[in-house]
Coordinates of C-alpha atoms in Angstrom, one line a residue:
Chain D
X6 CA -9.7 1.6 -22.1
X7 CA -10.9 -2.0 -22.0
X8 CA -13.9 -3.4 -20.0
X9 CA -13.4 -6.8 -20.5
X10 CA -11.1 -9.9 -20.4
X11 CA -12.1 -10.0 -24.5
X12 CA -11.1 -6.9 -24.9
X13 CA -8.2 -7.0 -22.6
X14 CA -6.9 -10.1 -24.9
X15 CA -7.6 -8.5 -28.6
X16 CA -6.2 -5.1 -27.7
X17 CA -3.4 -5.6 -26.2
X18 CA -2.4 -7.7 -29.0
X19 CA -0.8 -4.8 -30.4
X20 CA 1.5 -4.2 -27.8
X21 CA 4.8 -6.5 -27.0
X22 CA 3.1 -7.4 -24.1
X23 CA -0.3 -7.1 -21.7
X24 CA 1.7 -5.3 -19.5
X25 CA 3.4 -2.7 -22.2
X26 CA -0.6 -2.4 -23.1
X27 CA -1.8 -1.2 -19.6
X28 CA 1.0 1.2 -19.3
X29 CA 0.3 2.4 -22.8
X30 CA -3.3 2.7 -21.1
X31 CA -2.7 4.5 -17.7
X32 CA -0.6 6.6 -19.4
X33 CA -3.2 7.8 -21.5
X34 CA -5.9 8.0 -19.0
X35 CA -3.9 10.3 -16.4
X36 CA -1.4 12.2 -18.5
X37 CA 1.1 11.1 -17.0
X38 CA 4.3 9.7 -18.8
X39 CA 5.5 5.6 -19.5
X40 CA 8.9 6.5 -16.6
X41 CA 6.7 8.1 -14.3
X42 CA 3.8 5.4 -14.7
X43 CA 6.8 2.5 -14.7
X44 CA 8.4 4.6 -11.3
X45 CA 5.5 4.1 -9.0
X46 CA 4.8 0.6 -9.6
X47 CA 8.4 0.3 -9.2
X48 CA 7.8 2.0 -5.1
X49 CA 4.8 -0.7 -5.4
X50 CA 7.2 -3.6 -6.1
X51 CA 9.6 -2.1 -3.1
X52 CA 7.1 -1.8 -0.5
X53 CA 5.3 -5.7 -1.5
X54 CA 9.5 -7.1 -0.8
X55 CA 9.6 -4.9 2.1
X56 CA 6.5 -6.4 3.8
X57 CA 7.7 -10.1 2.6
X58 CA 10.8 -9.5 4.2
X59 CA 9.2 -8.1 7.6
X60 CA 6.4 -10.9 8.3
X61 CA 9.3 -13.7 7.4
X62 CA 11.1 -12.2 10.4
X63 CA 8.2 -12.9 12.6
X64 CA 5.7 -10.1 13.8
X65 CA 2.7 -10.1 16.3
X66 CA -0.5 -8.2 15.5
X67 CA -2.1 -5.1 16.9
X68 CA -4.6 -7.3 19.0
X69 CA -2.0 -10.0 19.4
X70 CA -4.7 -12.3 17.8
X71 CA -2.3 -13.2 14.9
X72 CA 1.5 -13.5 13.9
X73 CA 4.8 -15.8 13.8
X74 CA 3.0 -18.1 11.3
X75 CA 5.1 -17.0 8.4
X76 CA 8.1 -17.7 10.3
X77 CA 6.9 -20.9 11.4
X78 CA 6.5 -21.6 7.8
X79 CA 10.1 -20.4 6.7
X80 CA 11.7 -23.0 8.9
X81 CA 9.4 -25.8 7.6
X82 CA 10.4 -24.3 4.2
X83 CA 13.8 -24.5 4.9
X84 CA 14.0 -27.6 6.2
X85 CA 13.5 -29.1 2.1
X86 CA 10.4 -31.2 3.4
X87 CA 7.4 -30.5 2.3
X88 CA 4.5 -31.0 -0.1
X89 CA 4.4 -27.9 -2.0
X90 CA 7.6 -27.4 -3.2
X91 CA 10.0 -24.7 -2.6
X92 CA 8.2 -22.4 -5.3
X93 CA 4.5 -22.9 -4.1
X94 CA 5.4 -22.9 -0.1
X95 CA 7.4 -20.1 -0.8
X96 CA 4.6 -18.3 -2.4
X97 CA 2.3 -19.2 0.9
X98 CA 5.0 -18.0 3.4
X99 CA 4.8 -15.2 1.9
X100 CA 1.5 -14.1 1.5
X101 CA 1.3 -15.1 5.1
X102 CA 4.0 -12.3 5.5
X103 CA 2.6 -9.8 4.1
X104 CA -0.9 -10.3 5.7
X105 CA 0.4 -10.3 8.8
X106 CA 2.6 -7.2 8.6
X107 CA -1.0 -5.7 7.5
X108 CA -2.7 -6.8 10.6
X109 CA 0.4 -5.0 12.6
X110 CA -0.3 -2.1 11.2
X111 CA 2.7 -2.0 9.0
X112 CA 3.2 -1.1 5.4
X113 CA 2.4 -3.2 2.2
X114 CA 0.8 -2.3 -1.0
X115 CA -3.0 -2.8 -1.3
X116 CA -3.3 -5.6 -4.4
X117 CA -6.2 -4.9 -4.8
X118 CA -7.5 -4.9 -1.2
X119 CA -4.8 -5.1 2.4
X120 CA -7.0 -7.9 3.7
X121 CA -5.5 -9.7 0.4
X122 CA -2.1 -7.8 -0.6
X123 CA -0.5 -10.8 0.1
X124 CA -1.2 -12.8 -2.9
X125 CA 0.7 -10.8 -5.8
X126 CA 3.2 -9.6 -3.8
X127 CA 3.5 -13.5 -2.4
X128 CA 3.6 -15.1 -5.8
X129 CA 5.8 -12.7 -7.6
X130 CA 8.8 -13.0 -5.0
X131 CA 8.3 -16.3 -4.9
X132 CA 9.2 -17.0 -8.9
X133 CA 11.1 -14.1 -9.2
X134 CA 14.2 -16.3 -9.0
X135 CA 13.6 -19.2 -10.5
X136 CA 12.4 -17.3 -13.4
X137 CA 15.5 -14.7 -13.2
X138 CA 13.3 -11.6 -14.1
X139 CA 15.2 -8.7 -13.9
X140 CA 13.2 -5.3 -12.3
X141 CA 11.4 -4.1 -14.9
X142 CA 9.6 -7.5 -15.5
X143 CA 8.6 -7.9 -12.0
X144 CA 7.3 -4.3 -12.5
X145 CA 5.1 -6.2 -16.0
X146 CA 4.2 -8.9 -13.6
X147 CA 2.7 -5.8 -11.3
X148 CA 1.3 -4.3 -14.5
X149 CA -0.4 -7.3 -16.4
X150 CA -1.8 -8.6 -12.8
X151 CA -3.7 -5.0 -12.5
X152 CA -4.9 -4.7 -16.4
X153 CA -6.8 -8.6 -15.7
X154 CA -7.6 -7.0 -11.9
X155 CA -9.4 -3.7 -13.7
X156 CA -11.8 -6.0 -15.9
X157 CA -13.0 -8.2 -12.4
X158 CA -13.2 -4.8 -10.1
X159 CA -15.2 -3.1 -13.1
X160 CA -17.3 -6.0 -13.7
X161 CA -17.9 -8.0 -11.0
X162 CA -16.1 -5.8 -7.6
X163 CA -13.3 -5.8 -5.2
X164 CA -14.5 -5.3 -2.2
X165 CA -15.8 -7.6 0.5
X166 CA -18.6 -5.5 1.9
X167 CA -19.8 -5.5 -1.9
X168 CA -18.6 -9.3 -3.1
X169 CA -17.4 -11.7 -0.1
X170 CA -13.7 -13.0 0.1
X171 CA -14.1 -14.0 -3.5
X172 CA -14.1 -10.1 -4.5
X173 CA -11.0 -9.8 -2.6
X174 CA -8.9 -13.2 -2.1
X175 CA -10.4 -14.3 -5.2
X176 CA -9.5 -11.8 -7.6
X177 CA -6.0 -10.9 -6.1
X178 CA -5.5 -15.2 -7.1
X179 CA -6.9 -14.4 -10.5
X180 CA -4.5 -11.4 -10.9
X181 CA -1.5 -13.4 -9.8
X182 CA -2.4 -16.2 -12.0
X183 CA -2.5 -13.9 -15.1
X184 CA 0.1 -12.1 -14.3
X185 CA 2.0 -15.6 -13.7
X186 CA 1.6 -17.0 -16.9
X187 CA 2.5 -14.0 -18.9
X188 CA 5.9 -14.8 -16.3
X189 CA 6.4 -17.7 -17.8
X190 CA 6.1 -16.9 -21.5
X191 CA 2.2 -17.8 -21.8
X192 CA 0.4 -15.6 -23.9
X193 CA -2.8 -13.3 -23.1
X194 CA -5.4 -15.7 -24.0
X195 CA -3.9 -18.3 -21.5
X196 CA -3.6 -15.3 -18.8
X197 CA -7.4 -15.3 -19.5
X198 CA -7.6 -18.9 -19.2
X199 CA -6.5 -19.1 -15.7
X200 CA -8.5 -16.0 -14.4
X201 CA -11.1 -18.0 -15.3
X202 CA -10.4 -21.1 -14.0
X203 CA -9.2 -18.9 -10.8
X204 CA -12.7 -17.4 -10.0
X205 CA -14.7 -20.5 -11.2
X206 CA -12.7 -22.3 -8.1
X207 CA -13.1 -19.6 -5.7
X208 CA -16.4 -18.7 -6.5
X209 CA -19.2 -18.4 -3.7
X210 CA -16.3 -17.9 -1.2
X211 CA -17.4 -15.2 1.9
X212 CA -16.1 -12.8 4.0
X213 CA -16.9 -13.4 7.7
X214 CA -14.2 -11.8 9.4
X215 CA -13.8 -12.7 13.3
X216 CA -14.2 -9.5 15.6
X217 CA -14.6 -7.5 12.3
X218 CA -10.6 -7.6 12.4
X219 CA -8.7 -8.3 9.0
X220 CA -6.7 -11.0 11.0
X221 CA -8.8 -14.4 11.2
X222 CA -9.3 -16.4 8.7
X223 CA -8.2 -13.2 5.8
X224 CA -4.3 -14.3 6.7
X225 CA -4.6 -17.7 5.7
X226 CA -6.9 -16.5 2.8
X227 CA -4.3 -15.1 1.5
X228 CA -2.1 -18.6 1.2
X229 CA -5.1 -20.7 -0.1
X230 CA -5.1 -17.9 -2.8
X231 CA -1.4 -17.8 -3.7
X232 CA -1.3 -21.5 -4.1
X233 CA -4.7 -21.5 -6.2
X234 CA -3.0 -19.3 -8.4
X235 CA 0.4 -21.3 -9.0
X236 CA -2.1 -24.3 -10.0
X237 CA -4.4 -22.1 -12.3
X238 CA -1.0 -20.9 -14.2
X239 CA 0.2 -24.0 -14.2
X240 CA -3.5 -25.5 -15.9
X241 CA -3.7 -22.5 -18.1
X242 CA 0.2 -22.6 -19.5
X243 CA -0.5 -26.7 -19.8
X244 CA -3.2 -25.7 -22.4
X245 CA -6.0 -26.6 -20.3
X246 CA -8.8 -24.3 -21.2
X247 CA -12.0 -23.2 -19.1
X248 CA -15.6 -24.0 -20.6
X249 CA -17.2 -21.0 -19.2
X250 CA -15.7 -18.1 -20.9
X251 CA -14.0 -15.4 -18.5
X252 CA -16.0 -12.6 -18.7
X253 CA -19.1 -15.1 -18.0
X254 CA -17.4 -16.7 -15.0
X255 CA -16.7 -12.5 -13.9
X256 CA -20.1 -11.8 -14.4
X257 CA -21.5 -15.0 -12.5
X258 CA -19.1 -13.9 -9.9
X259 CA -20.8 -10.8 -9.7
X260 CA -24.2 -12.3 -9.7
X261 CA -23.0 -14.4 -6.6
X262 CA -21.5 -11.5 -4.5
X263 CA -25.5 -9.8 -5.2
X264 CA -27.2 -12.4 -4.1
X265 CA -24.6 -13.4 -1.1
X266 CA -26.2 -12.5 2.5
X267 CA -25.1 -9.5 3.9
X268 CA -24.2 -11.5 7.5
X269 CA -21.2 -13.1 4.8
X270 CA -20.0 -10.0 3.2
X271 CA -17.5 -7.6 6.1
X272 CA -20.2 -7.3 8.4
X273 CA -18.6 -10.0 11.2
X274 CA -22.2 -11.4 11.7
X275 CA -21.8 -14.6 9.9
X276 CA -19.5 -17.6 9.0
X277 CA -16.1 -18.1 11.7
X278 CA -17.0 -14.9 13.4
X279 CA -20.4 -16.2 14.8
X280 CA -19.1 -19.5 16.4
X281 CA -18.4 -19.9 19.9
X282 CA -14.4 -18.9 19.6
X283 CA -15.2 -16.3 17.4
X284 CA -17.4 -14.4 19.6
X285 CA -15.4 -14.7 22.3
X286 CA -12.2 -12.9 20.5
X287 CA -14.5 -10.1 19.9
X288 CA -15.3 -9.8 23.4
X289 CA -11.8 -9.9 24.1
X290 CA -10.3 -7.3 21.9
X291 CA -13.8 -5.3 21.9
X292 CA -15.3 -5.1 25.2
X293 CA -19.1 -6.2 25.6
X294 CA -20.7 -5.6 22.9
Chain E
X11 CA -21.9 -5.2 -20.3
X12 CA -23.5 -2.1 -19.1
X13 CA -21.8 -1.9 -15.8
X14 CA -20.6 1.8 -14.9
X15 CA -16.6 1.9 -15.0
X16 CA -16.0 2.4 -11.3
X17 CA -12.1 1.8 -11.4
X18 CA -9.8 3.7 -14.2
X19 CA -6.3 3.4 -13.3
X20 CA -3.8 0.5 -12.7
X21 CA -2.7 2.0 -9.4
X22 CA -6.8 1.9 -8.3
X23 CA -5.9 -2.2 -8.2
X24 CA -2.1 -2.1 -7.5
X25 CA -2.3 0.3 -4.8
X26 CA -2.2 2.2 -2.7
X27 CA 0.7 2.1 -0.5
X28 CA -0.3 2.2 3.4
X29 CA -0.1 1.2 6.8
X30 CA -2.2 -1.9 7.3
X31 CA -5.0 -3.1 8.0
X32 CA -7.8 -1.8 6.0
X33 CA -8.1 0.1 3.1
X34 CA -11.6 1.4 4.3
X35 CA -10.7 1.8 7.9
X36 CA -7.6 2.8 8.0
X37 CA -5.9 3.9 4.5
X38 CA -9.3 6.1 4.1
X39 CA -9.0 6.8 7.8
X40 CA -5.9 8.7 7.5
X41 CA -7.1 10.2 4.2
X42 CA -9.8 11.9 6.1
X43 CA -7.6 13.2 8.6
X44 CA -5.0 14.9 6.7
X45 CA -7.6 16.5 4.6
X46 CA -9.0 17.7 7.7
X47 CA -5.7 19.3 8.4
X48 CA -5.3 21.2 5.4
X49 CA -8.5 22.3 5.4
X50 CA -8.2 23.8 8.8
X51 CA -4.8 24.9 7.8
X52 CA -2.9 25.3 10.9
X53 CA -2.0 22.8 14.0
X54 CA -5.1 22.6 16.2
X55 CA -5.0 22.2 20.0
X56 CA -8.2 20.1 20.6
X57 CA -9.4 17.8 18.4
X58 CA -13.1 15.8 19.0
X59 CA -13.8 13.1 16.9
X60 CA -17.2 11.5 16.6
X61 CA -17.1 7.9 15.1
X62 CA -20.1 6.7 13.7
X63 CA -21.8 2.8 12.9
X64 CA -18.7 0.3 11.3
X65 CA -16.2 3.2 12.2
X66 CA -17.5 3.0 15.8
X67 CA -18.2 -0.4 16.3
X68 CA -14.3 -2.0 15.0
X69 CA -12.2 1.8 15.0
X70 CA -9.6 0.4 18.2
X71 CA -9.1 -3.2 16.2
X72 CA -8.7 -1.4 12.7
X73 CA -6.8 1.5 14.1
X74 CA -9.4 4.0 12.8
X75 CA -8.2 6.3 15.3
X76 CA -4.7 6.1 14.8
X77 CA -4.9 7.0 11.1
X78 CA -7.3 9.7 12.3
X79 CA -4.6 11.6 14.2
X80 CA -2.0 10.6 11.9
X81 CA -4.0 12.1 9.2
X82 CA -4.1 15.2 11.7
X83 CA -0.7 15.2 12.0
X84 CA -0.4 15.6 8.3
X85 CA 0.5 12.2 7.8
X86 CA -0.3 10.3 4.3
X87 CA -1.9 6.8 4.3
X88 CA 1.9 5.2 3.7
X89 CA 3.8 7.1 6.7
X90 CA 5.7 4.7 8.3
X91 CA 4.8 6.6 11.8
X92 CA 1.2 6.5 11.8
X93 CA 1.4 3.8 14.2
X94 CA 2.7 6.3 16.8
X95 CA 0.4 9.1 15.8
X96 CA -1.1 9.3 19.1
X97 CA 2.1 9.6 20.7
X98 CA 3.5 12.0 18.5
X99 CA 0.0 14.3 19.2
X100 CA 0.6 14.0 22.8
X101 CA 3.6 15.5 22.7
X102 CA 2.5 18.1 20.1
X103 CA 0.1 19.1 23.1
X104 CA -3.1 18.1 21.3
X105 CA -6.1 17.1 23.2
X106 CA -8.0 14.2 21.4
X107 CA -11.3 12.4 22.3
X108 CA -13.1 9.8 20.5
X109 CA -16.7 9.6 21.3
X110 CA -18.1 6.2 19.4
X111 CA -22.1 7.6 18.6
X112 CA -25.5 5.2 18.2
X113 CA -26.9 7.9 15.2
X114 CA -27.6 6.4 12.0
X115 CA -25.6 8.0 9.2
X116 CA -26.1 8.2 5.0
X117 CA -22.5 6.0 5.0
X118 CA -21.5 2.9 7.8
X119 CA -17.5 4.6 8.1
X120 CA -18.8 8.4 9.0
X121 CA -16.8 10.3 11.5
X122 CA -17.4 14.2 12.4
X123 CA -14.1 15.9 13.1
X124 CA -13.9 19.1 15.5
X125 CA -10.9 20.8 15.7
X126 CA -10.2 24.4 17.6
X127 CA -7.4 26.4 18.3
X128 CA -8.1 29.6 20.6
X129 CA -11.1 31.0 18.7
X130 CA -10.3 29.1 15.1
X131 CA -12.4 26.6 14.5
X132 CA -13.6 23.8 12.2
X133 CA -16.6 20.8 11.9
X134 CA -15.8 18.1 9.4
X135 CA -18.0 15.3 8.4
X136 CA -15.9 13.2 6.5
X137 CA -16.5 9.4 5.0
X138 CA -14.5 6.3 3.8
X139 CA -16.2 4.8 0.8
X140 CA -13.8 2.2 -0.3
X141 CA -10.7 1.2 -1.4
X142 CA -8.8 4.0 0.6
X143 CA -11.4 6.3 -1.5
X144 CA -13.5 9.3 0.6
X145 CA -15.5 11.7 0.2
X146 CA -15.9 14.9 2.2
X147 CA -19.5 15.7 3.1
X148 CA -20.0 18.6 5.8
X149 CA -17.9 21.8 6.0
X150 CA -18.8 23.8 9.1
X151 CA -22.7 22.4 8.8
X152 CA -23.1 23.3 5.3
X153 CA -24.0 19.7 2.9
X154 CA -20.8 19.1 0.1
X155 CA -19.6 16.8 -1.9
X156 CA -15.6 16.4 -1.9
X157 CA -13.9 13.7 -3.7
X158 CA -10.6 12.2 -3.6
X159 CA -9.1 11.6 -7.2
X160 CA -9.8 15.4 -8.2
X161 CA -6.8 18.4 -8.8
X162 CA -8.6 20.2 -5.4
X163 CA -7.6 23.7 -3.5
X164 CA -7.9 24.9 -0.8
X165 CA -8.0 28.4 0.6
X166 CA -7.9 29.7 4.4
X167 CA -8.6 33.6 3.7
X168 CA -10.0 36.7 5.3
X169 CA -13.4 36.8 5.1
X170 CA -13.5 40.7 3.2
X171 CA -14.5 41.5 -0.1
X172 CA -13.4 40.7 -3.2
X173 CA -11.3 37.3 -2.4
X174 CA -13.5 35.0 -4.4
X175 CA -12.6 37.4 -7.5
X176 CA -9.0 37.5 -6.6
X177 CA -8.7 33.7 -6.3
X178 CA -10.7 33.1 -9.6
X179 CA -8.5 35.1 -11.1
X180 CA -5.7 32.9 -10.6
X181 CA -7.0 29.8 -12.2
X182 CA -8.5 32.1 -15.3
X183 CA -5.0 33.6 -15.8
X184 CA -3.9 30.0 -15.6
X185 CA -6.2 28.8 -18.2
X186 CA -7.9 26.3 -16.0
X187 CA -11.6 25.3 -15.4
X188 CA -12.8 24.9 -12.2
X189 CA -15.2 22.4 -11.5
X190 CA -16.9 22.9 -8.5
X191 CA -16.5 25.7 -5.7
X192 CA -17.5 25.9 -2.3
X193 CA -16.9 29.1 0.2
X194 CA -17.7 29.1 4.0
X195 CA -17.1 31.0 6.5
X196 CA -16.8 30.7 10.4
X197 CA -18.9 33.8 11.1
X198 CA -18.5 37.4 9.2
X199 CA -15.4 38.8 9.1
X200 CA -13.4 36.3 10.4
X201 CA -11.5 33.2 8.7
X202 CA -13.3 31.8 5.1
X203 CA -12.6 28.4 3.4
X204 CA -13.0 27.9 -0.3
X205 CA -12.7 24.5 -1.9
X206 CA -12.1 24.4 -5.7
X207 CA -11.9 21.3 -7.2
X208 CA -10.3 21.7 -11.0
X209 CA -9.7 20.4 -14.2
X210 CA -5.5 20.6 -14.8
X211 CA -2.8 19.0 -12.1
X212 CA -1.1 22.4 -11.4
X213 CA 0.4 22.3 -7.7
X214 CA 2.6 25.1 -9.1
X215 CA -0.1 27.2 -8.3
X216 CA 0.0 27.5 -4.8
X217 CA 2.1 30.0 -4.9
X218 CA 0.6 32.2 -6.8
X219 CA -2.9 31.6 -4.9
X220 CA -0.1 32.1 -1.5
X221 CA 0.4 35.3 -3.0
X222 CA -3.0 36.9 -2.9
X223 CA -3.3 39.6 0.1
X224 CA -5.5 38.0 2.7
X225 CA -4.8 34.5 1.5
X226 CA -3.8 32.9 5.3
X227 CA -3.0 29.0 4.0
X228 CA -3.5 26.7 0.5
X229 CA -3.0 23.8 -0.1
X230 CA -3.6 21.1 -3.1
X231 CA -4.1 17.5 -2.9
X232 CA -5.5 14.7 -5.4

């Protein structure tokens, strides 16, 4: 086992790849074999294309507080106009998707939290073609994303009651980023390169969700994280390299999620869900308080 | 760094599978429920459930209560009709009630399950830590400590004597350690639980435990 991005980079050196490394990994911590290890986060990779597919088609939340924007966004996509790209737009639409199928109570695949499943899932269908990677290296993509995601949730935490948004939004983009390099032929020490430059950017960033709900603003979280991590690969596979070293940046990280107010991290008592329109959606889906 | 490794496997951070929103609210939600449901061992005809602080406050928004009775139902975390578990109860015939409580609890996503069926019945304090993680931490007023992630059994049995020996027996012959052990009872003589959590993944043993006179229900869960 490894317990940091170091680590993470000189062990798995061995292996043909980070990803071969982590299954090599899980497969020694829970006995269980390489196929069976590779078949679940194959029903993983299902469920994430599933829930793309879903949200794209346009879906209303529980509370009817969110919805239809990912739809909205495939036509803009469509129409070829936009400032993105197809690639990164793509990858936004889709973590739109899958963040609001979440908030309709349908299914997706927690990466690492569902208030921010939608940033794996929505950069690894959008590259998927333009890359040409066959199944079992979007199943690696799945794989190297979790062995960079195990260091930050060991070290710094995943949660937003524990870390803010940056614990959630912010280390699903530093997973996708990693996992978007190695994509792309980069090698492990540039994965490491843009989880660092991932959390150093999203650093400080808090979790104030309105009505307590994982609707508003955790949806559009999710794209602002997609689209960080298409411009950390991007940095990273360019050879530009981050001053702080990553396990310093995942330990400041942590350092900032300890010291954060508890008003900023899942409580609903701070941030968007204090202001005037904020309150008012709570009283709206809630009742009086 | 000296941090405690708090995550060990891949599918901790690419996973789980589930019905949206939450992993904490709902995903642990329906956890709790469906352990409730084994634990109780049979379909239960009136089911009170006492939410307490963050569960009580936010459970209609995160669907709390619709992974509750899905959970009831038997349903996993990813079961595509948890949505319309309180529908499908309806129509099973179970009565459910939610009663939101002001008490401070050890953990902010408590809730107290009661279920009953004619003169069988069952208190569960159950608690979502995290991450679609929980921990079970009341049986029928007596203080445990149940954690997902663990090989655990359990037994619904005949309170008489000699079952603890019997069921022992089965995990000896097996060659497996067990952990921890916890036997209740609702009053003498009538239905026992016992909880064993172990060291080996061994579903196959069900059977066998199945098999054991006065054994009523097992089950086995990770």
């Amino acid at each position: 086992m490894f317990n940091t991005i170091a680590a993470l980079v000189a062990q798995s050196a061995a292996y043909p790849s980070v990803a071969a490394f982590m299954v090599a990994v899980e497969a020694e911590q829970s006995g269980r074999t390489p196929d069976q290890i590779r078949a679940i986060m194959g029903h993983n990779l299902d469920v994430m294309a599933e829930s793309i597919a879903q949200g794209v088609q346009g879906v209303k939340s529980v509370t009817g507080l969110t919805g239809g924007d990912a739809k909205r966004l495939d036509a803009y996509l469509t129409a070829g106009d936009s400032y993105l790209g197809t690639t990164a737009l793509t990858a936004v639409r889709n973590a739109v998707a899958v963040n609001e199928v979440n908030a309709k109570m349908g299914l997706i695949c927690a990466t690492p939290t569902a208030g921010s499943a939608g940033v794996v899932a929505g950069c690894l269908m959008a590259v998927r073609e333009q890359l040409g990677l066959t199944r079992a290296q979007q199943v690696d993509f799945l794989f190297t994303a979790g062995a960079f995601g195990l260091v930050i949730a060991n070290n710094a935490g995943i949660a937003g009651a524990e870390g803010g948004c940056q614990a959630e939004v912010g280390s699903a983009s530093a997973m996708a980023a990693a996992a978007l390099v190695c994509a792309k032929g980069g090698t492990a020490d540039m994965a490491a390169q843009a989880v660092a430059i991932t959390l150093a950017n999203l650093m400080g960033l808090i979790c104030d969700p309105v009505a307590g709900l994982v609707e508003i603003p955790c949806i559009k979280r999710n794209a602002m994280g997609a689209a960080q991590a298409l411009t950390s690969a991007d940095m990273a596979l360019a050879g530009v390299r981050t001053v702080i070293p990553p396990d310093e940046v995942i330990q400041a990280m942590d350092r900032v999620g300890q010291a954060m107010p508890t008003i900023f991290k899942e409580t609903a008592e701070g941030g968007l869900a204090t202001t005037p329109t904020g309150l008012k959606l709570r009283e709206q889906v809630f009742g009086q308080a | 760094m000296a941090k405690e490794m708090r995550f060990h496997s891949v599918f901790d951070i690419i996973g789980p599978v589930m019905v949206g929103p939450s992993s904490s609210h709902t995903a642990g939600a329906a956890r709790i429920g469906k352990v409730v449901r084994n634990i109780f061992g049979e379909q239960p005809e009136r089911v009170d459930i006492y939410l307490y602080e963050s569960f009580a406050k936010t459970y209609r928004g995160h669907g709390t209560d619709i992974a509750l009775v899905g959970g009831l139902l038997g349903m996993a975390p990813d079961d595509a009709r948890l949505p319309d578990s309180l529908r499908l109860a309806h129509e099973a015939g179970i009565k459910v009630t939610f009663v939101p409580k002001s008490d401070k609890v050890d953990h902010p996503n408590s809730a107290r399950i009661m279920l009953s069926r004619g003169a069988h019945k069952l208190s569960v304090l159950g608690v979502s830590i995290g991450g679609g993680n929980i921990q079970i931490s009341e049986i029928n007023g007596f203080k445990i400590s149940l954690s997902m992630g663990t090989p655990t059994f359990i037994t619904v049995h005949q309170d008489v004597p000699g079952m603890i020996a019997k069921v022992t027996q089965v995990f000896s012959d097996a060659g497996i350690n067990i952990g921890t052990m916890t036997v209740t009872r609702e009053s003498k003589g009538e239905k026992a639980i016992m909880i064993l959590e172990v060291d080996d993944r061994r579903p196959d043993l069900v059977a066998t435990l199945k098999a054991v006179p006065h054994v009523d229900n097992v089950t086995y869960f990770e």
